[in-house]
Amino acid sequence: MAKLPALVDALAQHDPRGLAAVNHYARIVREAGFLPTTKRGNGASDMGEREVVNLLLGLAEVTNAQKAPRAIKVLRDAKLVGPLPDHPDPIERLAGFELEGHLESLGDFLECLVRNVSDGGYVLASEDARQVFLLSEIILKAPDYWDGHAIVRFNAGHKDELSLTFYGLTDEANSLGQADEDPADIFSSLNEESEVQKTQFGLSFTVRIGAEVVSDLARCLRAQRKIAPRRRSSPQEITS
């Protein structure tokens, strides 16, 4: 467990916007109910893997912190996309890792990842320590009117690279999907509504979160104390 100020400080080491901006962002996430309300000092609430994941997912809206709660809601519930026809199932690659049992949603998967990632981004198999994945990055696409998605990539650039893609639908998309309508009518409604909503929701950005960001936040939880300031890596891990 860790206190929120420690997580904010650790995240700010990798965020080019600086500590003040990250504090403002964390306050928005907390006021939306995705972080526990906390006192100052020793009475501050403890944060765990769930809170770390919420802070990470909200970064999908790095250009507009006010939209972060919506991004967290959509992306937490995002579901794993199955393999393409005639392509190997990526889930089989996770055999022996605790991650294999946490694929119900992106939120569940990332909480397990934060719990298991070590310094440098290494994730060891629970059954055979000789098996290891190296976390490369988490790519987040801010939700537009219909959906948002995320890619969790391991061993990037190597022949054994593994990428897991998760898609999450917005409340607007889910409400249409539950309607008792002909599929052709729903598809037509989606196209018409999409044209209307483009001007309301603007552009959707992609954010890349490097392995060091995740491992530093995970270390912060393990240490149960504030991480000492460190020099930000170059290139910056978070870009839009």
Short mmCIF file of C-alpha atoms in Angstrom, two decimals:
data_model
loop_
_atom_site.label_atom_id
_atom_site.label_comp_id
_atom_site.label_asym_id
_atom_site.label_seq_id
_atom_site.Cartn_x
_atom_site.Cartn_y
_atom_site.Cartn_z
CA MET A 1 0.00 0.00 0.00
CA ALA A 2 1.04 3.61 -0.51
CA LYS A 3 -0.35 7.08 0.06
CA LEU A 4 -1.69 9.15 -2.82
CA PRO A 5 1.03 11.83 -2.60
CA ALA A 6 3.65 9.11 -3.10
CA LEU A 7 1.89 7.83 -6.24
CA VAL A 8 1.47 11.36 -7.58
CA ASP A 9 5.16 12.10 -7.03
CA ALA A 10 6.17 8.86 -8.73
CA LEU A 11 3.91 9.54 -11.71
CA ALA A 12 5.10 13.14 -12.00
CA GLN A 13 8.69 11.92 -12.48
CA HIS A 14 7.60 10.62 -15.90
CA ASP A 15 5.02 13.22 -16.88
CA PRO A 16 6.32 16.25 -18.80
CA ARG A 17 3.36 18.32 -17.54
CA GLY A 18 4.93 18.46 -14.07
CA LEU A 19 3.82 17.87 -10.49
CA ALA A 20 1.15 20.59 -10.35
CA ALA A 21 -0.65 19.17 -13.39
CA VAL A 22 -0.51 15.62 -12.03
CA ASN A 23 -1.87 16.81 -8.67
CA HIS A 24 -4.74 18.52 -10.47
CA TYR A 25 -5.41 15.38 -12.50
CA ALA A 26 -5.39 13.15 -9.39
CA ARG A 27 -7.85 15.49 -7.66
CA ILE A 28 -10.30 15.15 -10.58
CA VAL A 29 -10.00 11.36 -10.47
CA ARG A 30 -10.53 11.35 -6.70
CA GLU A 31 -13.55 13.65 -6.82
CA ALA A 32 -15.12 11.34 -9.41
CA GLY A 33 -14.90 8.46 -6.94
CA PHE A 34 -12.06 6.49 -8.55
CA LEU A 35 -9.68 7.20 -5.65
CA PRO A 36 -10.65 7.14 -1.96
CA THR A 37 -11.16 10.45 -0.24
CA THR A 38 -8.07 10.97 1.85
CA LYS A 39 -6.83 13.06 4.75
CA ARG A 40 -3.38 14.58 4.95
CA GLY A 41 -0.39 13.03 6.71
CA ASN A 42 -0.59 9.75 8.62
CA GLY A 43 -4.38 9.66 8.31
CA ALA A 44 -4.26 9.49 4.52
CA SER A 45 -6.01 6.54 2.87
CA ASP A 46 -3.95 3.64 1.56
CA MET A 47 -3.82 3.11 -2.19
CA GLY A 48 -3.47 -0.27 -3.86
CA GLU A 49 -3.32 -1.82 -7.32
CA ARG A 50 -6.85 -0.68 -8.16
CA GLU A 51 -6.01 2.96 -7.52
CA VAL A 52 -2.75 2.74 -9.50
CA VAL A 53 -4.65 1.30 -12.46
CA ASN A 54 -7.26 4.06 -12.25
CA LEU A 55 -4.51 6.68 -12.34
CA LEU A 56 -2.95 4.99 -15.37
CA LEU A 57 -6.19 4.57 -17.32
CA GLY A 58 -7.21 8.19 -16.78
CA LEU A 59 -4.06 9.23 -18.62
CA ALA A 60 -5.86 8.28 -21.83
CA GLU A 61 -7.33 11.78 -21.57
CA VAL A 62 -3.96 13.44 -21.08
CA THR A 63 -5.10 16.48 -23.07
CA ASN A 64 -8.29 17.00 -21.04
CA ALA A 65 -8.18 15.87 -17.43
CA GLN A 66 -11.89 16.60 -16.98
CA LYS A 67 -12.64 13.60 -19.23
CA ALA A 68 -10.41 11.22 -17.26
CA PRO A 69 -13.25 9.68 -15.20
CA ARG A 70 -15.09 8.69 -18.38
CA ALA A 71 -11.93 7.11 -19.77
CA ILE A 72 -11.40 5.12 -16.57
CA LYS A 73 -14.98 3.83 -16.64
CA VAL A 74 -14.83 2.74 -20.28
CA LEU A 75 -11.33 1.26 -20.23
CA ARG A 76 -11.61 -0.58 -16.90
CA ASP A 77 -14.40 -2.71 -18.36
CA ALA A 78 -12.71 -3.20 -21.75
CA LYS A 79 -12.73 -6.82 -22.94
CA LEU A 80 -9.90 -8.82 -24.50
CA VAL A 81 -10.16 -9.17 -28.27
CA GLY A 82 -9.92 -12.77 -29.48
CA PRO A 83 -7.34 -13.95 -32.01
CA LEU A 84 -7.85 -13.49 -35.73
CA PRO A 85 -8.69 -16.59 -37.81
CA ASP A 86 -5.62 -18.76 -38.42
CA HIS A 87 -3.60 -16.77 -35.88
CA PRO A 88 -2.23 -18.16 -32.60
CA ASP A 89 -4.19 -17.41 -29.46
CA PRO A 90 -2.15 -14.94 -27.37
CA ILE A 91 -3.74 -16.29 -24.19
CA GLU A 92 -1.82 -19.53 -24.65
CA ARG A 93 1.40 -17.54 -24.24
CA LEU A 94 0.32 -16.59 -20.72
CA ALA A 95 0.19 -20.17 -19.48
CA GLY A 96 2.05 -20.40 -16.17
CA PHE A 97 1.67 -16.68 -15.42
CA GLU A 98 -0.77 -15.30 -12.86
CA LEU A 99 -1.89 -12.91 -15.62
CA GLU A 100 -3.61 -15.85 -17.36
CA GLY A 101 -6.32 -15.90 -14.71
CA HIS A 102 -7.05 -12.17 -14.88
CA LEU A 103 -8.35 -11.61 -18.40
CA GLU A 104 -11.96 -10.80 -17.51
CA SER A 105 -11.35 -7.10 -18.14
CA LEU A 106 -8.53 -4.64 -18.74
CA GLY A 107 -8.85 -3.32 -15.20
CA ASP A 108 -8.46 -6.80 -13.70
CA PHE A 109 -5.52 -7.60 -15.98
CA LEU A 110 -3.65 -4.39 -15.18
CA GLU A 111 -4.16 -4.80 -11.44
CA CYS A 112 -2.54 -8.22 -11.70
CA LEU A 113 0.24 -6.75 -13.83
CA VAL A 114 0.98 -4.03 -11.26
CA ARG A 115 1.06 -6.70 -8.55
CA ASN A 116 3.56 -8.84 -10.47
CA VAL A 117 5.80 -6.42 -12.38
CA SER A 118 9.30 -5.90 -10.99
CA ASP A 119 11.86 -3.17 -11.51
CA GLY A 120 12.69 -2.85 -15.18
CA GLY A 121 9.29 -4.18 -16.25
CA TYR A 122 9.99 -7.89 -15.80
CA VAL A 123 7.07 -10.24 -15.12
CA LEU A 124 8.00 -13.74 -13.91
CA ALA A 125 5.89 -16.84 -14.40
CA SER A 126 4.40 -18.15 -11.18
CA GLU A 127 5.19 -21.80 -12.01
CA ASP A 128 8.59 -21.52 -13.70
CA ALA A 129 10.90 -18.60 -12.89
CA ARG A 130 12.79 -19.25 -16.11
CA GLN A 131 9.77 -17.95 -18.01
CA VAL A 132 9.68 -14.18 -18.13
CA PHE A 133 7.93 -11.40 -20.01
CA LEU A 134 9.31 -7.90 -20.33
CA LEU A 135 6.61 -5.26 -20.28
CA SER A 136 7.22 -2.82 -23.12
CA GLU A 137 4.34 -0.36 -23.00
CA ILE A 138 0.64 0.21 -22.48
CA ILE A 139 -1.08 2.09 -25.30
CA LEU A 140 -4.35 3.83 -24.46
CA LYS A 141 -6.82 5.33 -26.92
CA ALA A 142 -9.14 7.84 -25.29
CA PRO A 143 -12.79 6.87 -25.72
CA ASP A 144 -14.60 8.67 -28.51
CA TYR A 145 -18.38 8.54 -28.78
CA TRP A 146 -18.46 4.75 -29.18
CA ASP A 147 -15.42 3.08 -27.71
CA GLY A 148 -11.88 3.22 -26.40
CA HIS A 149 -9.18 0.62 -26.53
CA ALA A 150 -5.87 -0.38 -25.04
CA ILE A 151 -2.91 -2.51 -26.11
CA VAL A 152 -0.59 -4.11 -23.56
CA ARG A 153 2.68 -5.06 -25.25
CA PHE A 154 5.42 -7.36 -23.99
CA ASN A 155 8.83 -8.17 -25.52
CA ALA A 156 8.43 -5.49 -28.21
CA GLY A 157 10.85 -5.84 -31.10
CA HIS A 158 11.58 -9.51 -30.41
CA LYS A 159 10.34 -12.59 -32.23
CA ASP A 160 8.33 -13.58 -29.16
CA GLU A 161 6.53 -10.22 -28.92
CA LEU A 162 3.08 -10.46 -27.35
CA SER A 163 0.33 -7.86 -27.71
CA LEU A 164 -3.05 -8.03 -26.00
CA THR A 165 -5.81 -5.72 -27.25
CA PHE A 166 -8.81 -4.70 -25.15
CA TYR A 167 -11.90 -2.82 -26.40
CA GLY A 168 -14.40 -1.01 -24.20
CA LEU A 169 -17.79 0.37 -25.25
CA THR A 170 -19.17 3.65 -23.98
CA ASP A 171 -22.58 3.98 -22.33
CA GLU A 172 -23.88 5.47 -25.57
CA ALA A 173 -22.81 2.44 -27.60
CA ASN A 174 -24.14 0.01 -25.01
CA SER A 175 -27.54 1.71 -24.95
CA LEU A 176 -27.90 1.29 -28.70
CA GLY A 177 -26.65 -2.29 -28.58
CA GLN A 178 -29.36 -3.21 -26.08
CA ALA A 179 -32.13 -1.71 -28.16
CA ASP A 180 -34.65 -4.08 -29.72
CA GLU A 181 -33.91 -3.05 -33.27
CA ASP A 182 -32.96 -4.65 -36.54
CA PRO A 183 -29.12 -4.80 -36.87
CA ALA A 184 -29.28 -2.80 -40.10
CA ASP A 185 -31.23 -0.03 -38.34
CA ILE A 186 -28.75 0.03 -35.45
CA PHE A 187 -25.83 0.30 -37.90
CA SER A 188 -27.55 3.19 -39.67
CA SER A 189 -28.19 4.91 -36.34
CA LEU A 190 -24.56 4.51 -35.36
CA ASN A 191 -23.37 6.20 -38.54
CA GLU A 192 -25.83 9.07 -38.25
CA GLU A 193 -25.14 9.64 -34.54
CA SER A 194 -21.39 9.46 -35.13
CA GLU A 195 -21.54 12.33 -37.61
CA VAL A 196 -23.49 14.44 -35.12
CA GLN A 197 -21.18 13.68 -32.20
CA LYS A 198 -17.88 14.34 -33.97
CA THR A 199 -18.06 18.05 -33.24
CA GLN A 200 -19.07 17.44 -29.61
CA PHE A 201 -16.28 15.07 -28.67
CA GLY A 202 -13.46 16.27 -30.92
CA LEU A 203 -10.33 14.26 -31.55
CA SER A 204 -9.30 11.09 -29.76
CA PHE A 205 -5.64 10.75 -28.78
CA THR A 206 -3.36 7.80 -28.21
CA VAL A 207 -1.12 7.77 -25.13
CA ARG A 208 1.86 5.48 -24.60
CA ILE A 209 2.83 4.57 -21.05
CA GLY A 210 6.29 3.07 -20.75
CA ALA A 211 7.23 0.11 -18.57
CA GLU A 212 9.17 2.31 -16.15
CA VAL A 213 6.03 4.23 -15.25
CA VAL A 214 4.23 1.03 -14.28
CA SER A 215 7.19 -0.51 -12.45
CA ASP A 216 7.88 2.70 -10.49
CA LEU A 217 4.27 2.90 -9.30
CA ALA A 218 4.35 -0.80 -8.41
CA ARG A 219 7.57 -0.26 -6.46
CA CYS A 220 5.88 2.60 -4.64
CA LEU A 221 3.18 0.21 -3.45
CA ARG A 222 5.72 -2.38 -2.32
CA ALA A 223 7.88 0.12 -0.48
CA GLN A 224 4.91 1.60 1.46
CA ARG A 225 6.71 4.93 1.45
CA LYS A 226 7.33 7.88 -0.81
CA ILE A 227 9.67 7.19 -3.72
CA ALA A 228 12.67 9.47 -3.79
CA PRO A 229 12.74 11.83 -6.79
CA ARG A 230 14.63 10.49 -9.75
CA ARG A 231 15.73 11.90 -13.08
CA ARG A 232 13.12 11.43 -15.79
CA SER A 233 14.15 9.01 -18.50
CA SER A 234 14.56 10.11 -22.07
CA PRO A 235 12.65 9.73 -24.28
CA GLN A 236 9.65 10.57 -22.11
CA GLU A 237 7.49 7.57 -21.40
CA ILE A 238 4.19 9.41 -21.72
CA THR A 239 3.48 11.10 -25.01
CA SER A 240 0.33 11.92 -26.86
#
